PDB file of C-alpha atoms in Angstrom:
ATOM      1  CA  UNK A  25      25.634  28.566  19.755  1.00 82.00           C
ATOM      2  CA  UNK A  26      24.593  28.265  16.038  1.00 83.00           C
ATOM      3  CA  UNK A  27      21.337  26.443  16.511  1.00 86.00           C
ATOM      4  CA  UNK A  28      20.572  29.320  19.278  1.00 86.00           C
ATOM      5  CA  UNK A  29      21.375  32.452  16.370  1.00 87.00           C
ATOM      6  CA  UNK A  30      19.369  29.883  14.461  1.00 87.00           C
ATOM      7  CA  UNK A  31      16.471  29.965  16.822  1.00 84.00           C
ATOM      8  CA  UNK A  32      16.656  33.567  17.552  1.00 82.00           C
ATOM      9  CA  UNK A  33      16.408  34.465  13.693  1.00 86.00           C
ATOM     10  CA  UNK A  34      13.403  32.826  13.115  1.00 86.00           C
ATOM     11  CA  UNK A  35      11.821  34.200  15.863  1.00 83.00           C
ATOM     12  CA  UNK A  36      12.257  37.252  14.604  1.00 82.00           C
ATOM     13  CA  UNK A  37      11.799  36.809  10.926  1.00 84.00           C
ATOM     14  CA  UNK A  38       7.963  34.756  11.770  1.00 85.00           C
ATOM     15  CA  UNK A  39       7.785  38.093  14.215  1.00 82.00           C
ATOM     16  CA  UNK A  40       4.952  40.338  12.669  1.00 85.00           C
ATOM     17  CA  UNK A  41       6.185  43.407  14.362  1.00 83.00           C
ATOM     18  CA  UNK A  42       8.976  43.019  12.824  1.00 85.00           C
ATOM     19  CA  UNK A  43       7.673  43.399   9.087  1.00 89.00           C
ATOM     20  CA  UNK A  44       5.462  46.046  10.703  1.00 87.00           C
ATOM     21  CA  UNK A  45       9.131  47.770  11.966  1.00 85.00           C
ATOM     22  CA  UNK A  46      10.503  47.013   8.503  1.00 88.00           C
ATOM     23  CA  UNK A  47       7.261  48.937   6.378  1.00 91.00           C
ATOM     24  CA  UNK A  48       7.446  51.515   9.012  1.00 89.00           C
ATOM     25  CA  UNK A  49      11.088  52.377   7.340  1.00 88.00           C
ATOM     26  CA  UNK A  50      10.369  52.410   4.159  1.00 90.00           C
ATOM     27  CA  UNK A  51       7.541  54.727   4.171  1.00 91.00           C
ATOM     28  CA  UNK A  52       9.424  56.649   6.462  1.00 89.00           C
ATOM     29  CA  UNK A  53      11.722  57.051   4.059  1.00 88.00           C
ATOM     30  CA  UNK A  54       9.755  57.848   1.544  1.00 90.00           C
ATOM     31  CA  UNK A  55       7.859  60.397   3.544  1.00 90.00           C
ATOM     32  CA  UNK A  56      12.216  62.212   4.313  1.00 86.00           C
ATOM     33  CA  UNK A  57      12.197  62.451   0.630  1.00 87.00           C
ATOM     34  CA  UNK A  58       9.291  63.542  -0.404  1.00 88.00           C
ATOM     35  CA  UNK A  59       9.354  66.797   1.927  1.00 86.00           C
ATOM     36  CA  UNK A  60      13.122  67.656   1.459  1.00 82.00           C
ATOM     37  CA  UNK A  61      11.261  67.582  -2.318  1.00 82.00           C
ATOM     38  CA  UNK A  62       8.459  69.830  -1.334  1.00 83.00           C
ATOM     39  CA  UNK A  63      10.382  72.653  -0.222  1.00 78.00           C
ATOM     40  CA  UNK A  64      12.896  72.678  -2.677  1.00 74.00           C
ATOM     41  CA  UNK A  65      10.577  72.645  -4.935  1.00 75.00           C
ATOM     42  CA  UNK A  66       8.316  75.220  -2.612  1.00 71.00           C
ATOM     43  CA  UNK A  67      11.752  77.577  -1.815  1.00 66.00           C
ATOM     44  CA  UNK A  68      12.322  80.399  -3.442  1.00 56.00           C
ATOM     45  CA  UNK A  69      16.012  79.703  -3.968  1.00 56.00           C
ATOM     46  CA  UNK A  70      14.519  76.423  -5.029  1.00 49.00           C
ATOM     47  CA  UNK A  71      17.463  76.148  -8.192  1.00 46.00           C
ATOM     48  CA  UNK A  72      20.336  77.324  -5.496  1.00 53.00           C
ATOM     49  CA  UNK A  73      19.726  74.997  -1.910  1.00 54.00           C
ATOM     50  CA  UNK A  74      18.313  72.044  -3.943  1.00 65.00           C
ATOM     51  CA  UNK A  75      18.809  69.106  -1.641  1.00 71.00           C
ATOM     52  CA  UNK A  76      20.215  65.901  -3.692  1.00 74.00           C
ATOM     53  CA  UNK A  77      20.280  61.946  -2.306  1.00 80.00           C
ATOM     54  CA  UNK A  78      23.196  62.698   0.335  1.00 76.00           C
ATOM     55  CA  UNK A  79      20.946  65.260   2.399  1.00 76.00           C
ATOM     56  CA  UNK A  80      18.644  62.149   2.798  1.00 80.00           C
ATOM     57  CA  UNK A  81      20.420  58.945   2.448  1.00 80.00           C
ATOM     58  CA  UNK A  82      20.466  58.503   5.712  1.00 77.00           C
ATOM     59  CA  UNK A  83      18.414  61.295   7.503  1.00 74.00           C
ATOM     60  CA  UNK A  84      16.610  57.641   8.977  1.00 76.00           C
ATOM     61  CA  UNK A  85      19.902  57.191  11.248  1.00 78.00           C
ATOM     62  CA  UNK A  86      18.602  58.884  14.868  1.00 69.00           C
ATOM     63  CA  UNK A  87      15.111  57.488  14.047  1.00 70.00           C
ATOM     64  CA  UNK A  88      16.181  53.931  13.965  1.00 71.00           C
ATOM     65  CA  UNK A  89      17.194  52.979  18.074  1.00 69.00           C
ATOM     66  CA  UNK A  90      13.055  53.401  18.322  1.00 71.00           C
ATOM     67  CA  UNK A  91      12.814  50.318  16.205  1.00 74.00           C
ATOM     68  CA  UNK A  92      16.247  48.606  17.351  1.00 72.00           C
ATOM     69  CA  UNK A  93      14.039  49.737  20.753  1.00 68.00           C
ATOM     70  CA  UNK A  94      11.424  46.937  20.242  1.00 71.00           C
ATOM     71  CA  UNK A  95      13.444  43.974  18.594  1.00 71.00           C
ATOM     72  CA  UNK A  96      14.489  42.913  21.825  1.00 67.00           C
ATOM     73  CA  UNK A  97      11.033  42.206  22.408  1.00 65.00           C
ATOM     74  CA  UNK A  98      11.525  39.352  20.053  1.00 68.00           C
ATOM     75  CA  UNK A  99      13.704  37.351  21.123  1.00 70.00           C
ATOM     76  CA  UNK A 100      15.814  38.860  24.283  1.00 76.00           C
ATOM     77  CA  UNK A 101      13.286  40.017  26.769  1.00 77.00           C
ATOM     78  CA  UNK A 102      10.830  37.282  26.256  1.00 77.00           C
ATOM     79  CA  UNK A 103      13.215  34.780  26.711  1.00 79.00           C
ATOM     80  CA  UNK A 104      13.440  36.002  30.547  1.00 76.00           C
ATOM     81  CA  UNK A 105       9.796  36.678  30.710  1.00 75.00           C
ATOM     82  CA  UNK A 106       8.621  33.226  29.775  1.00 76.00           C
ATOM     83  CA  UNK A 107      11.229  31.668  31.699  1.00 75.00           C
ATOM     84  CA  UNK A 108      12.426  30.446  28.213  1.00 81.00           C
ATOM     85  CA  UNK A 109      15.946  31.172  28.641  1.00 82.00           C
ATOM     86  CA  UNK A 110      16.530  28.464  32.230  1.00 80.00           C
ATOM     87  CA  UNK A 111      15.707  25.896  29.381  1.00 80.00           C
ATOM     88  CA  UNK A 112      18.662  26.781  27.310  1.00 84.00           C
ATOM     89  CA  UNK A 113      20.635  26.569  29.686  1.00 80.00           C
ATOM     90  CA  UNK A 114      19.349  22.918  31.135  1.00 80.00           C
ATOM     91  CA  UNK A 115      20.276  21.872  27.329  1.00 84.00           C
ATOM     92  CA  UNK A 116      23.219  22.749  28.294  1.00 83.00           C
ATOM     93  CA  UNK A 117      23.633  26.107  27.070  1.00 85.00           C
ATOM     94  CA  UNK A 118      26.299  27.927  29.233  1.00 89.00           C
ATOM     95  CA  UNK A 119      24.919  31.777  29.769  1.00 88.00           C
ATOM     96  CA  UNK A 120      27.838  33.299  27.353  1.00 90.00           C
ATOM     97  CA  UNK A 121      26.333  31.500  24.145  1.00 91.00           C
ATOM     98  CA  UNK A 122      23.092  32.385  25.186  1.00 88.00           C
ATOM     99  CA  UNK A 123      24.022  36.220  25.722  1.00 91.00           C
ATOM    100  CA  UNK A 124      26.051  36.279  22.350  1.00 92.00           C
ATOM    101  CA  UNK A 125      23.615  34.812  20.690  1.00 90.00           C
ATOM    102  CA  UNK A 126      20.704  37.097  21.114  1.00 89.00           C
ATOM    103  CA  UNK A 127      23.447  39.710  20.771  1.00 91.00           C
ATOM    104  CA  UNK A 128      24.499  38.777  17.083  1.00 92.00           C
ATOM    105  CA  UNK A 129      20.508  37.973  16.441  1.00 89.00           C
ATOM    106  CA  UNK A 130      20.050  41.805  17.626  1.00 88.00           C
ATOM    107  CA  UNK A 131      23.037  43.118  15.216  1.00 90.00           C
ATOM    108  CA  UNK A 132      21.833  40.954  12.614  1.00 91.00           C
ATOM    109  CA  UNK A 133      18.587  42.186  12.509  1.00 89.00           C
ATOM    110  CA  UNK A 134      19.360  46.164  13.692  1.00 88.00           C
ATOM    111  CA  UNK A 135      21.525  45.891  10.502  1.00 89.00           C
ATOM    112  CA  UNK A 136      18.649  44.399   7.945  1.00 91.00           C
ATOM    113  CA  UNK A 137      17.101  47.829   9.267  1.00 89.00           C
ATOM    114  CA  UNK A 138      19.980  50.125   8.931  1.00 89.00           C
ATOM    115  CA  UNK A 139      20.212  48.542   5.950  1.00 90.00           C
ATOM    116  CA  UNK A 140      16.758  48.642   4.539  1.00 90.00           C
ATOM    117  CA  UNK A 141      16.603  52.257   5.947  1.00 88.00           C
ATOM    118  CA  UNK A 142      19.390  53.465   3.677  1.00 88.00           C
ATOM    119  CA  UNK A 143      18.178  51.359   0.536  1.00 90.00           C
ATOM    120  CA  UNK A 144      14.917  52.619   0.671  1.00 90.00           C
ATOM    121  CA  UNK A 145      16.144  56.617   1.036  1.00 87.00           C
ATOM    122  CA  UNK A 146      19.034  56.326  -1.837  1.00 88.00           C
ATOM    123  CA  UNK A 147      16.711  54.663  -4.291  1.00 90.00           C
ATOM    124  CA  UNK A 148      13.755  57.831  -3.928  1.00 89.00           C
ATOM    125  CA  UNK A 149      16.401  60.061  -2.851  1.00 86.00           C
ATOM    126  CA  UNK A 150      17.510  59.634  -6.922  1.00 87.00           C
ATOM    127  CA  UNK A 151      14.561  59.004  -8.543  1.00 87.00           C
ATOM    128  CA  UNK A 152      13.192  62.656  -6.850  1.00 84.00           C
ATOM    129  CA  UNK A 153      16.150  63.925  -5.766  1.00 81.00           C
ATOM    130  CA  UNK A 154      19.091  63.363  -8.289  1.00 79.00           C
ATOM    131  CA  UNK A 155      22.194  64.275  -7.171  1.00 74.00           C
ATOM    132  CA  UNK A 156      23.355  60.735  -7.443  1.00 77.00           C
ATOM    133  CA  UNK A 157      27.496  62.429  -8.373  1.00 73.00           C
ATOM    134  CA  UNK A 158      27.622  63.168  -4.799  1.00 70.00           C
ATOM    135  CA  UNK A 159      27.316  59.987  -3.530  1.00 74.00           C
ATOM    136  CA  UNK A 160      31.586  59.580  -4.807  1.00 68.00           C
ATOM    137  CA  UNK A 161      32.155  62.001  -1.943  1.00 70.00           C
ATOM    138  CA  UNK A 162      35.108  61.219   0.720  1.00 70.00           C
ATOM    139  CA  UNK A 163      32.654  62.335   3.866  1.00 73.00           C
ATOM    140  CA  UNK A 164      30.227  59.443   2.580  1.00 78.00           C
ATOM    141  CA  UNK A 165      32.878  56.607   2.625  1.00 80.00           C
ATOM    142  CA  UNK A 166      32.991  58.031   6.605  1.00 81.00           C
ATOM    143  CA  UNK A 167      29.547  57.929   6.559  1.00 82.00           C
ATOM    144  CA  UNK A 168      29.053  54.338   5.674  1.00 82.00           C
ATOM    145  CA  UNK A 169      31.654  52.825   8.226  1.00 86.00           C
ATOM    146  CA  UNK A 170      30.710  55.018  11.031  1.00 87.00           C
ATOM    147  CA  UNK A 171      26.955  54.582  10.884  1.00 87.00           C
ATOM    148  CA  UNK A 172      27.436  50.492  10.896  1.00 90.00           C
ATOM    149  CA  UNK A 173      29.951  51.480  14.162  1.00 91.00           C
ATOM    150  CA  UNK A 174      27.510  53.113  15.392  1.00 89.00           C
ATOM    151  CA  UNK A 175      24.325  50.691  14.834  1.00 89.00           C
ATOM    152  CA  UNK A 176      25.900  48.204  16.460  1.00 91.00           C
ATOM    153  CA  UNK A 177      27.162  49.880  19.562  1.00 91.00           C
ATOM    154  CA  UNK A 178      23.020  51.188  19.370  1.00 88.00           C
ATOM    155  CA  UNK A 179      22.315  47.539  19.545  1.00 88.00           C
ATOM    156  CA  UNK A 180      25.439  46.260  22.768  1.00 90.00           C
ATOM    157  CA  UNK A 181      23.827  48.998  24.119  1.00 88.00           C
ATOM    158  CA  UNK A 182      19.910  48.031  24.048  1.00 86.00           C
ATOM    159  CA  UNK A 183      21.404  44.143  25.184  1.00 87.00           C
ATOM    160  CA  UNK A 184      22.548  45.694  27.447  1.00 89.00           C
ATOM    161  CA  UNK A 185      19.632  46.937  29.487  1.00 86.00           C
ATOM    162  CA  UNK A 186      17.220  44.608  28.160  1.00 84.00           C
ATOM    163  CA  UNK A 187      19.582  41.999  30.205  1.00 84.00           C
ATOM    164  CA  UNK A 188      20.408  43.709  33.237  1.00 83.00           C
ATOM    165  CA  UNK A 189      15.798  44.725  33.605  1.00 81.00           C
ATOM    166  CA  UNK A 190      15.069  41.055  32.505  1.00 76.00           C
ATOM    167  CA  UNK A 191      11.361  42.623  31.696  1.00 70.00           C
ATOM    168  CA  UNK A 192       9.179  44.196  28.511  1.00 68.00           C
ATOM    169  CA  UNK A 193      10.242  47.155  29.967  1.00 72.00           C
ATOM    170  CA  UNK A 194      13.076  47.209  29.563  1.00 71.00           C
ATOM    171  CA  UNK A 195      13.066  48.126  25.885  1.00 70.00           C
ATOM    172  CA  UNK A 196      11.252  51.040  26.120  1.00 75.00           C
ATOM    173  CA  UNK A 197      14.321  52.004  29.018  1.00 79.00           C
ATOM    174  CA  UNK A 198      16.830  51.024  26.555  1.00 75.00           C
ATOM    175  CA  UNK A 199      15.678  53.851  24.290  1.00 74.00           C
ATOM    176  CA  UNK A 200      14.710  56.651  26.651  1.00 80.00           C
ATOM    177  CA  UNK A 201      18.514  56.329  28.234  1.00 80.00           C
ATOM    178  CA  UNK A 202      19.323  57.341  24.988  1.00 76.00           C
ATOM    179  CA  UNK A 203      17.237  60.274  24.865  1.00 77.00           C
ATOM    180  CA  UNK A 204      17.844  60.481  28.929  1.00 84.00           C
ATOM    181  CA  UNK A 205      22.627  60.327  27.806  1.00 82.00           C
ATOM    182  CA  UNK A 206      21.545  63.598  24.921  1.00 79.00           C
ATOM    183  CA  UNK A 207      19.526  65.178  27.109  1.00 83.00           C
ATOM    184  CA  UNK A 208      22.082  65.722  30.105  1.00 84.00           C
ATOM    185  CA  UNK A 209      24.541  65.701  27.414  1.00 81.00           C
ATOM    186  CA  UNK A 210      23.407  68.895  25.863  1.00 82.00           C
ATOM    187  CA  UNK A 211      23.324  70.263  29.062  1.00 87.00           C
ATOM    188  CA  UNK A 212      27.365  69.037  30.213  1.00 84.00           C
ATOM    189  CA  UNK A 213      28.120  71.038  26.784  1.00 83.00           C
ATOM    190  CA  UNK A 214      26.032  73.471  27.686  1.00 85.00           C
ATOM    191  CA  UNK A 215      28.167  74.122  31.074  1.00 85.00           C
ATOM    192  CA  UNK A 216      31.322  73.316  29.797  1.00 83.00           C
ATOM    193  CA  UNK A 217      30.994  75.405  26.597  1.00 79.00           C
ATOM    194  CA  UNK A 218      34.274  76.785  27.805  1.00 79.00           C
ATOM    195  CA  UNK A 219      36.147  74.026  27.258  1.00 82.00           C
ATOM    196  CA  UNK A 220      36.652  72.706  23.799  1.00 80.00           C
ATOM    197  CA  UNK A 221      38.134  68.996  24.210  1.00 81.00           C
ATOM    198  CA  UNK A 222      35.775  67.970  27.182  1.00 86.00           C
ATOM    199  CA  UNK A 223      32.731  69.630  25.005  1.00 85.00           C
ATOM    200  CA  UNK A 224      34.332  66.881  21.901  1.00 85.00           C
ATOM    201  CA  UNK A 225      33.929  64.206  24.131  1.00 87.00           C
ATOM    202  CA  UNK A 226      31.538  65.169  25.272  1.00 86.00           C
ATOM    203  CA  UNK A 227      29.909  64.884  21.496  1.00 85.00           C
ATOM    204  CA  UNK A 228      31.740  61.332  21.401  1.00 87.00           C
ATOM    205  CA  UNK A 229      30.402  59.396  23.999  1.00 87.00           C
ATOM    206  CA  UNK A 230      26.760  59.605  24.048  1.00 87.00           C
ATOM    207  CA  UNK A 231      25.976  57.439  20.880  1.00 86.00           C
ATOM    208  CA  UNK A 232      22.392  60.173  19.640  1.00 84.00           C
ATOM    209  CA  UNK A 233      25.467  63.117  20.024  1.00 84.00           C
ATOM    210  CA  UNK A 234      27.812  61.477  17.445  1.00 85.00           C
ATOM    211  CA  UNK A 235      24.675  60.393  14.847  1.00 83.00           C
ATOM    212  CA  UNK A 236      23.884  65.076  14.783  1.00 81.00           C
ATOM    213  CA  UNK A 237      27.034  65.436  14.312  1.00 80.00           C
ATOM    214  CA  UNK A 238      27.338  62.885  11.293  1.00 78.00           C
ATOM    215  CA  UNK A 239      24.141  63.658   9.633  1.00 75.00           C
ATOM    216  CA  UNK A 240      25.371  67.734  10.601  1.00 74.00           C
ATOM    217  CA  UNK A 241      28.443  67.235   7.995  1.00 68.00           C
ATOM    218  CA  UNK A 242      25.725  65.236   5.262  1.00 66.00           C
ATOM    219  CA  UNK A 243      22.812  67.648   5.012  1.00 62.00           C
ATOM    220  CA  UNK A 244      25.258  70.791   5.781  1.00 61.00           C
ATOM    221  CA  UNK A 245      28.540  70.738   3.672  1.00 57.00           C
ATOM    222  CA  UNK A 246      31.333  72.902   5.259  1.00 57.00           C
ATOM    223  CA  UNK A 247      30.221  72.032   8.389  1.00 63.00           C
ATOM    224  CA  UNK A 248      32.384  68.361   9.569  1.00 69.00           C
ATOM    225  CA  UNK A 249      32.970  67.219  11.893  1.00 75.00           C
ATOM    226  CA  UNK A 250      36.808  67.948  13.460  1.00 78.00           C
ATOM    227  CA  UNK A 251      39.278  66.213  12.638  1.00 82.00           C
ATOM    228  CA  UNK A 252      39.492  64.846  16.100  1.00 84.00           C
ATOM    229  CA  UNK A 253      35.919  63.998  16.657  1.00 84.00           C
ATOM    230  CA  UNK A 254      35.906  61.746  12.810  1.00 83.00           C
ATOM    231  CA  UNK A 255      38.991  59.511  14.870  1.00 87.00           C
ATOM    232  CA  UNK A 256      37.415  60.031  17.852  1.00 89.00           C
ATOM    233  CA  UNK A 257      33.383  59.556  17.252  1.00 89.00           C
ATOM    234  CA  UNK A 258      34.546  55.517  16.261  1.00 91.00           C
ATOM    235  CA  UNK A 259      36.557  54.858  18.845  1.00 92.00           C
ATOM    236  CA  UNK A 260      34.363  55.505  20.967  1.00 92.00           C
ATOM    237  CA  UNK A 261      31.058  53.498  19.410  1.00 92.00           C
ATOM    238  CA  UNK A 262      33.255  50.266  19.344  1.00 94.00           C
ATOM    239  CA  UNK A 263      34.387  50.484  22.869  1.00 94.00           C
ATOM    240  CA  UNK A 264      29.776  50.429  23.326  1.00 93.00           C
ATOM    241  CA  UNK A 265      30.308  47.291  21.693  1.00 94.00           C
ATOM    242  CA  UNK A 266      33.285  45.365  21.994  1.00 94.00           C
ATOM    243  CA  UNK A 267      33.081  46.786  26.552  1.00 95.00           C
ATOM    244  CA  UNK A 268      29.158  46.395  26.661  1.00 93.00           C
ATOM    245  CA  UNK A 269      28.636  42.942  26.218  1.00 94.00           C
ATOM    246  CA  UNK A 270      32.371  41.909  28.440  1.00 94.00           C
ATOM    247  CA  UNK A 271      30.016  43.594  31.062  1.00 94.00           C
ATOM    248  CA  UNK A 272      27.244  41.341  30.099  1.00 91.00           C
ATOM    249  CA  UNK A 273      28.391  38.082  30.495  1.00 92.00           C
ATOM    250  CA  UNK A 274      29.832  38.870  33.646  1.00 92.00           C
ATOM    251  CA  UNK A 275      26.576  39.993  35.453  1.00 89.00           C
ATOM    252  CA  UNK A 276      24.388  37.447  33.078  1.00 88.00           C
ATOM    253  CA  UNK A 277      26.526  34.157  34.154  1.00 87.00           C
ATOM    254  CA  UNK A 278      26.084  35.840  38.340  1.00 84.00           C
ATOM    255  CA  UNK A 279      21.868  36.684  37.366  1.00 78.00           C
ATOM    256  CA  UNK A 280      20.351  34.340  39.481  1.00 74.00           C
ATOM    257  CA  UNK A 281      17.171  33.587  37.673  1.00 69.00           C
ATOM    258  CA  UNK A 282      14.267  32.752  39.144  1.00 62.00           C
TER     259      UNK A 282
END
């Protein structure tokens, strides 16, 4: 499996779209900081509502699922469209090792994007907005840990869908499904608005909604998620990370590769 992982990472590293997405993320990080700076500067209450680095450092998390949906096309989908996955099996690699090698590569690239986006926002935010002391807040530390779980959960879901569909459309559908889940989740929350616990469970179950809850807490101190959400959301994210690869491997092992 080590060889498969090395090959997968090399493919990603040498792919032009990988670096294009990296620079787009850096550019978007700068743009969000500049927008915050411009809004603060032209706000009538500039001195009272000034943004700081903590309000932008994780602002790209919600956009990263789009870039992560592009990643599988580099090495997951291409293995099926070019039929190289059969060659790997013929060479003696098990389907389980192929699946997990792809997943580890995907996780590595996804975490690279997350680190790039976070560090870019941190550097630009400190330079233009300041507020380094706000980073010592306990919620920021909680967010750092939870954001990693969210990224890995997004990766597990996208990988699972790409293996199910085994085509270029899989990467696109993976992103669309996240959006649809958020839409249906929002509708369900409206219908169940009188049932607080069920609403909280929906927020935990939908990854994009977890992201929204976290970003709201960062951008609006005093509006942190409840203690139930702060405990349950990481557990739900962890269930994606563990359950989807297990199910995905079982399906992949029974798939007829033509």
